[in-house]
Amino acid sequence: MTLLASLKRAVVDQARALPLARRAHAALRKRKYEQTVGRFIKDGSGHADPLPMGLVYEATMRCNLTCEFCYVGDLLNIEGEWREELPLDALRRAFPEGHLQVNLTGGEIFMRKDILSVLDVFREKGYTCGYLTTNGTIISDERADALAELARLGFLTHVSVSIDGPGELHDKARGVKGTFQRTSEGLRRLQAAAKKKGAPLRVSINTTVAEQSLDTLEQMVEVAEELGVDAIGLNHLMFATAAERDETLRIIGETDPKIISTYITEDPGVHPARVREQVMRLQQACARKGVLFDYRPKVHPPLIDPYYTPGTPLAGRCLYPFLHARVSFSGKVFFCPFIRVEVGDLTTQTLGEVWNSAKYVELRKTLLEHELFPVCRRCCKVELSAPPTLPATKPAKVVPAIAPVEALAPAER
């Protein structure tokens, strides 16, 4: 990206910080989105465009922490498969040239020693990196400088750091004492490097509604101030019941419960009224402090009770598999982050060959027919409808200025 283009993006980003511009930009994005997904719904065949709008690449499943809620070790890191990370040559071959958006997650992406070279591969192909997620504990001066430079060049837009609560609570959840301090130091290095280079890099913290952290949710504003960030992304707890999992397997014609990688429970451990109260308190605290706030999925107040009542049917839709590819560390392409049915393999195929493969198309068509699979009702990608038994209410004011954050529910990180 040229210096002129980089400056232009910085100006656009500043303009979007204004409330009217922010709302106008959100409205434009929503209109374009509806036009795009409307084509797929009307067609009904399960076919998508020749290439996805973007992709999420799980760069590695290795991690330096032992988070108490993480499922990676049990479901995604079987028999040392993480050792099969795609080498740079395979990345260059499998991914097309073009203007795709790539987002990186893990594991902890900085556990992969060549991660900066991985980012360079995507930059050289003409991609942009909408976001990367990290626990922030191993962002060295060298890495901070490299990330700031990628932001200055217009490649990297947003870094999302997962925080579970104030210092001691975060350390307990992450399983390693001193984690919060190391995350703070990594973020400060990154912010200092971005400031030095004049790079328009957004940094936000990402937290989740959970039994262990619900009572301290409001304190995330103080955490944001301590870390020097001005944006909080909140993930509602993602979960499903065993019955919802089994019904989903029946619908898609699968039998192995391990392909469903969301959190399976009959009791999420949080009361809807308490969730409503704490989320509202956090939102109000953000408004007082001028901290940007967004949440996903869009569980507006009328939906909180049915959302947090296990087994309650929820209406809505998901078009994620029509728009975004999910690529694992080993090159396997999955239908979605949480229904991990393999639809292709980039060690032998290109992304273009996989994207409208027979299995992918079949699963998309089935999704359209059902609008929403049972395990998808409480997922970060879902677009929920207002419950018919409750009056429609105006959603609480939310600042949709944070770039989409890959949701990191207890079942994922």
mmCIF file of C-alpha atoms in Angstrom, residues 113-294:
data_model
loop_
_atom_site.group_PDB
_atom_site.id
_atom_site.type_symbol
_atom_site.label_atom_id
_atom_site.label_comp_id
_atom_site.label_asym_id
_atom_site.label_seq_id
_atom_site.Cartn_x
_atom_site.Cartn_y
_atom_site.Cartn_z
ATOM 1 C CA LYS A 113 8.275 -18.727 15.092
ATOM 2 C CA ASP A 114 7.753 -17.736 11.452
ATOM 3 C CA ILE A 115 4.478 -15.887 12.067
ATOM 4 C CA LEU A 116 5.817 -12.592 10.718
ATOM 5 C CA SER A 117 6.838 -14.384 7.516
ATOM 6 C CA VAL A 118 3.316 -15.863 7.337
ATOM 7 C CA LEU A 119 1.893 -12.346 7.505
ATOM 8 C CA ASP A 120 4.294 -11.244 4.776
ATOM 9 C CA VAL A 121 3.062 -14.047 2.498
ATOM 10 C CA PHE A 122 -0.486 -12.740 2.764
ATOM 11 C CA ARG A 123 0.631 -9.127 2.367
ATOM 12 C CA GLU A 124 2.553 -9.987 -0.804
ATOM 13 C CA LYS A 125 -0.589 -11.603 -2.218
ATOM 14 C CA GLY A 126 -2.457 -8.312 -1.851
ATOM 15 C CA TYR A 127 -4.526 -9.291 1.194
ATOM 16 C CA THR A 128 -5.380 -7.137 4.186
ATOM 17 C CA CYS A 129 -5.410 -8.463 7.736
ATOM 18 C CA GLY A 130 -8.653 -7.383 9.362
ATOM 19 C CA TYR A 131 -7.559 -8.586 12.776
ATOM 20 C CA LEU A 132 -5.307 -10.950 14.597
ATOM 21 C CA THR A 133 -6.002 -12.327 18.060
ATOM 22 C CA THR A 134 -3.347 -12.848 20.703
ATOM 23 C CA ASN A 135 -2.999 -13.192 24.444
ATOM 24 C CA GLY A 136 -0.372 -10.445 24.209
ATOM 25 C CA THR A 137 2.160 -12.109 26.500
ATOM 26 C CA ILE A 138 4.960 -12.646 23.977
ATOM 27 C CA ILE A 139 4.852 -9.461 21.912
ATOM 28 C CA SER A 140 8.537 -8.549 21.948
ATOM 29 C CA ASP A 141 9.974 -5.215 20.815
ATOM 30 C CA GLU A 142 10.859 -6.807 17.481
ATOM 31 C CA ARG A 143 7.352 -8.158 16.952
ATOM 32 C CA ALA A 144 5.721 -4.915 18.066
ATOM 33 C CA ASP A 145 7.845 -2.982 15.571
ATOM 34 C CA ALA A 146 7.011 -5.435 12.764
ATOM 35 C CA LEU A 147 3.259 -5.281 13.498
ATOM 36 C CA ALA A 148 3.353 -1.484 13.593
ATOM 37 C CA GLU A 149 5.109 -1.460 10.233
ATOM 38 C CA LEU A 150 2.453 -3.771 8.759
ATOM 39 C CA ALA A 151 -0.180 -1.343 10.042
ATOM 40 C CA ARG A 152 1.691 1.614 8.555
ATOM 41 C CA LEU A 153 1.746 -0.149 5.188
ATOM 42 C CA GLY A 154 -2.018 -0.620 5.388
ATOM 43 C CA PHE A 155 -1.948 -4.401 5.744
ATOM 44 C CA LEU A 156 -2.824 -4.853 9.424
ATOM 45 C CA THR A 157 -5.900 -3.111 10.789
ATOM 46 C CA HIS A 158 -6.686 -4.446 14.252
ATOM 47 C CA VAL A 159 -5.155 -6.424 17.090
ATOM 48 C CA SER A 160 -7.569 -8.061 19.544
ATOM 49 C CA VAL A 161 -6.253 -9.136 22.940
ATOM 50 C CA SER A 162 -8.197 -11.592 25.081
ATOM 51 C CA ILE A 163 -8.698 -10.461 28.679
ATOM 52 C CA ASP A 164 -10.846 -12.327 31.205
ATOM 53 C CA GLY A 165 -10.934 -9.734 33.968
ATOM 54 C CA PRO A 166 -8.753 -7.714 36.341
ATOM 55 C CA GLY A 167 -5.212 -8.952 37.012
ATOM 56 C CA GLU A 168 -5.619 -11.872 39.425
ATOM 57 C CA LEU A 169 -8.824 -13.138 37.813
ATOM 58 C CA HIS A 170 -7.172 -13.076 34.393
ATOM 59 C CA ASP A 171 -4.122 -14.935 35.720
ATOM 60 C CA LYS A 172 -6.319 -17.618 37.292
ATOM 61 C CA ALA A 173 -8.321 -18.112 34.104
ATOM 62 C CA ARG A 174 -5.156 -18.304 32.012
ATOM 63 C CA GLY A 175 -3.438 -20.759 34.311
ATOM 64 C CA VAL A 176 -0.143 -18.859 34.586
ATOM 65 C CA LYS A 177 0.675 -16.316 37.266
ATOM 66 C CA GLY A 178 1.857 -12.971 35.927
ATOM 67 C CA THR A 179 -0.021 -13.316 32.640
ATOM 68 C CA PHE A 180 -1.861 -10.008 33.041
ATOM 69 C CA GLN A 181 1.401 -8.149 33.661
ATOM 70 C CA ARG A 182 3.038 -9.708 30.606
ATOM 71 C CA THR A 183 -0.007 -8.871 28.480
ATOM 72 C CA SER A 184 0.137 -5.257 29.694
ATOM 73 C CA GLU A 185 3.806 -5.005 28.777
ATOM 74 C CA GLY A 186 3.204 -6.511 25.336
ATOM 75 C CA LEU A 187 0.377 -4.099 24.609
ATOM 76 C CA ARG A 188 2.448 -1.108 25.660
ATOM 77 C CA ARG A 189 5.251 -2.189 23.345
ATOM 78 C CA LEU A 190 2.781 -2.499 20.487
ATOM 79 C CA GLN A 191 1.140 0.852 21.158
ATOM 80 C CA ALA A 192 4.494 2.605 21.499
ATOM 81 C CA ALA A 193 5.703 1.133 18.205
ATOM 82 C CA ALA A 194 2.493 2.160 16.410
ATOM 83 C CA LYS A 195 2.727 5.686 17.802
ATOM 84 C CA LYS A 196 6.378 5.992 16.792
ATOM 85 C CA LYS A 197 5.585 4.989 13.214
ATOM 86 C CA GLY A 198 2.329 6.936 13.024
ATOM 87 C CA ALA A 199 0.562 3.676 12.181
ATOM 88 C CA PRO A 200 -3.283 3.593 12.309
ATOM 89 C CA LEU A 201 -3.467 0.380 14.328
ATOM 90 C CA ARG A 202 -6.591 -0.344 16.360
ATOM 91 C CA VAL A 203 -6.126 -2.302 19.575
ATOM 92 C CA SER A 204 -9.067 -3.664 21.536
ATOM 93 C CA ILE A 205 -9.593 -6.062 24.398
ATOM 94 C CA ASN A 206 -11.940 -8.961 24.013
ATOM 95 C CA THR A 207 -13.785 -10.519 26.952
ATOM 96 C CA THR A 208 -16.510 -13.106 27.461
ATOM 97 C CA VAL A 209 -19.619 -13.503 29.589
ATOM 98 C CA ALA A 210 -18.777 -16.419 31.879
ATOM 99 C CA GLU A 211 -19.628 -17.680 35.343
ATOM 100 C CA GLN A 212 -16.149 -16.864 36.659
ATOM 101 C CA SER A 213 -15.982 -13.307 35.355
ATOM 102 C CA LEU A 214 -19.581 -12.074 35.293
ATOM 103 C CA ASP A 215 -19.431 -10.206 38.598
ATOM 104 C CA THR A 216 -16.314 -8.278 37.516
ATOM 105 C CA LEU A 217 -17.513 -7.459 34.001
ATOM 106 C CA GLU A 218 -17.932 -3.766 34.756
ATOM 107 C CA GLN A 219 -14.292 -3.590 35.835
ATOM 108 C CA MET A 220 -13.213 -4.258 32.244
ATOM 109 C CA VAL A 221 -13.447 -0.495 31.705
ATOM 110 C CA GLU A 222 -10.745 -0.007 34.333
ATOM 111 C CA VAL A 223 -8.724 -2.758 32.664
ATOM 112 C CA ALA A 224 -9.053 -0.959 29.330
ATOM 113 C CA GLU A 225 -7.791 2.254 30.911
ATOM 114 C CA GLU A 226 -4.884 0.432 32.548
ATOM 115 C CA LEU A 227 -3.916 -1.157 29.249
ATOM 116 C CA GLY A 228 -4.316 2.074 27.321
ATOM 117 C CA VAL A 229 -6.985 0.813 24.909
ATOM 118 C CA ASP A 230 -10.282 2.511 24.099
ATOM 119 C CA ALA A 231 -12.378 -0.390 22.765
ATOM 120 C CA ILE A 232 -13.980 -3.432 24.390
ATOM 121 C CA GLY A 233 -15.528 -6.306 22.485
ATOM 122 C CA LEU A 234 -17.832 -8.537 24.533
ATOM 123 C CA ASN A 235 -18.657 -12.094 23.570
ATOM 124 C CA HIS A 236 -21.790 -13.632 24.975
ATOM 125 C CA LEU A 237 -21.177 -17.164 26.192
ATOM 126 C CA MET A 238 -21.429 -19.685 23.378
ATOM 127 C CA PHE A 239 -22.872 -23.058 24.295
ATOM 128 C CA ALA A 240 -25.258 -25.807 23.242
ATOM 129 C CA THR A 241 -26.958 -28.752 24.920
ATOM 130 C CA ALA A 242 -26.167 -32.363 24.129
ATOM 131 C CA ALA A 243 -29.600 -32.682 22.486
ATOM 132 C CA GLU A 244 -28.854 -29.710 20.209
ATOM 133 C CA ARG A 245 -25.517 -31.254 19.289
ATOM 134 C CA ASP A 246 -27.072 -34.626 18.500
ATOM 135 C CA GLU A 247 -29.869 -33.083 16.417
ATOM 136 C CA THR A 248 -27.316 -31.089 14.429
ATOM 137 C CA LEU A 249 -25.312 -34.243 13.727
ATOM 138 C CA ARG A 250 -28.475 -35.946 12.492
ATOM 139 C CA ILE A 251 -29.345 -33.052 10.185
ATOM 140 C CA ILE A 252 -25.904 -32.885 8.565
ATOM 141 C CA GLY A 253 -25.510 -36.650 8.358
ATOM 142 C CA GLU A 254 -22.569 -37.005 10.731
ATOM 143 C CA THR A 255 -22.076 -39.259 13.755
ATOM 144 C CA ASP A 256 -18.870 -38.118 15.458
ATOM 145 C CA PRO A 257 -19.707 -35.660 18.277
ATOM 146 C CA LYS A 258 -16.108 -34.385 18.234
ATOM 147 C CA ILE A 259 -16.765 -32.366 15.088
ATOM 148 C CA ILE A 260 -19.006 -30.075 17.169
ATOM 149 C CA SER A 261 -16.501 -27.913 18.989
ATOM 150 C CA THR A 262 -18.752 -25.553 20.883
ATOM 151 C CA TYR A 263 -19.173 -25.764 24.660
ATOM 152 C CA ILE A 264 -21.683 -28.526 25.490
ATOM 153 C CA THR A 265 -23.534 -28.030 28.770
ATOM 154 C CA GLU A 266 -26.970 -28.291 30.325
ATOM 155 C CA ASP A 267 -26.189 -25.383 32.652
ATOM 156 C CA PRO A 268 -24.110 -22.385 31.513
ATOM 157 C CA GLY A 269 -23.784 -21.287 35.134
ATOM 158 C CA VAL A 270 -25.092 -17.752 34.642
ATOM 159 C CA HIS A 271 -28.561 -16.364 35.331
ATOM 160 C CA PRO A 272 -30.161 -14.306 32.534
ATOM 161 C CA ALA A 273 -31.164 -11.447 34.841
ATOM 162 C CA ARG A 274 -27.632 -11.197 36.169
ATOM 163 C CA VAL A 275 -26.214 -11.195 32.638
ATOM 164 C CA ARG A 276 -28.588 -8.411 31.628
ATOM 165 C CA GLU A 277 -27.626 -6.324 34.642
ATOM 166 C CA GLN A 278 -23.874 -6.777 34.287
ATOM 167 C CA VAL A 279 -23.781 -6.195 30.539
ATOM 168 C CA MET A 280 -25.791 -3.002 31.002
ATOM 169 C CA ARG A 281 -23.443 -1.834 33.764
ATOM 170 C CA LEU A 282 -20.445 -2.457 31.510
ATOM 171 C CA GLN A 283 -22.082 -0.622 28.627
ATOM 172 C CA GLN A 284 -22.906 2.350 30.835
ATOM 173 C CA ALA A 285 -19.380 2.423 32.243
ATOM 174 C CA CYS A 286 -17.988 2.436 28.701
ATOM 175 C CA ALA A 287 -20.242 5.359 27.806
ATOM 176 C CA ARG A 288 -19.074 7.337 30.845
ATOM 177 C CA LYS A 289 -15.417 6.728 30.071
ATOM 178 C CA GLY A 290 -15.654 7.182 26.304
ATOM 179 C CA VAL A 291 -14.664 3.580 25.621
ATOM 180 C CA LEU A 292 -16.033 2.038 22.426
ATOM 181 C CA PHE A 293 -18.216 -0.987 23.126
ATOM 182 C CA ASP A 294 -19.670 -3.735 20.972
#
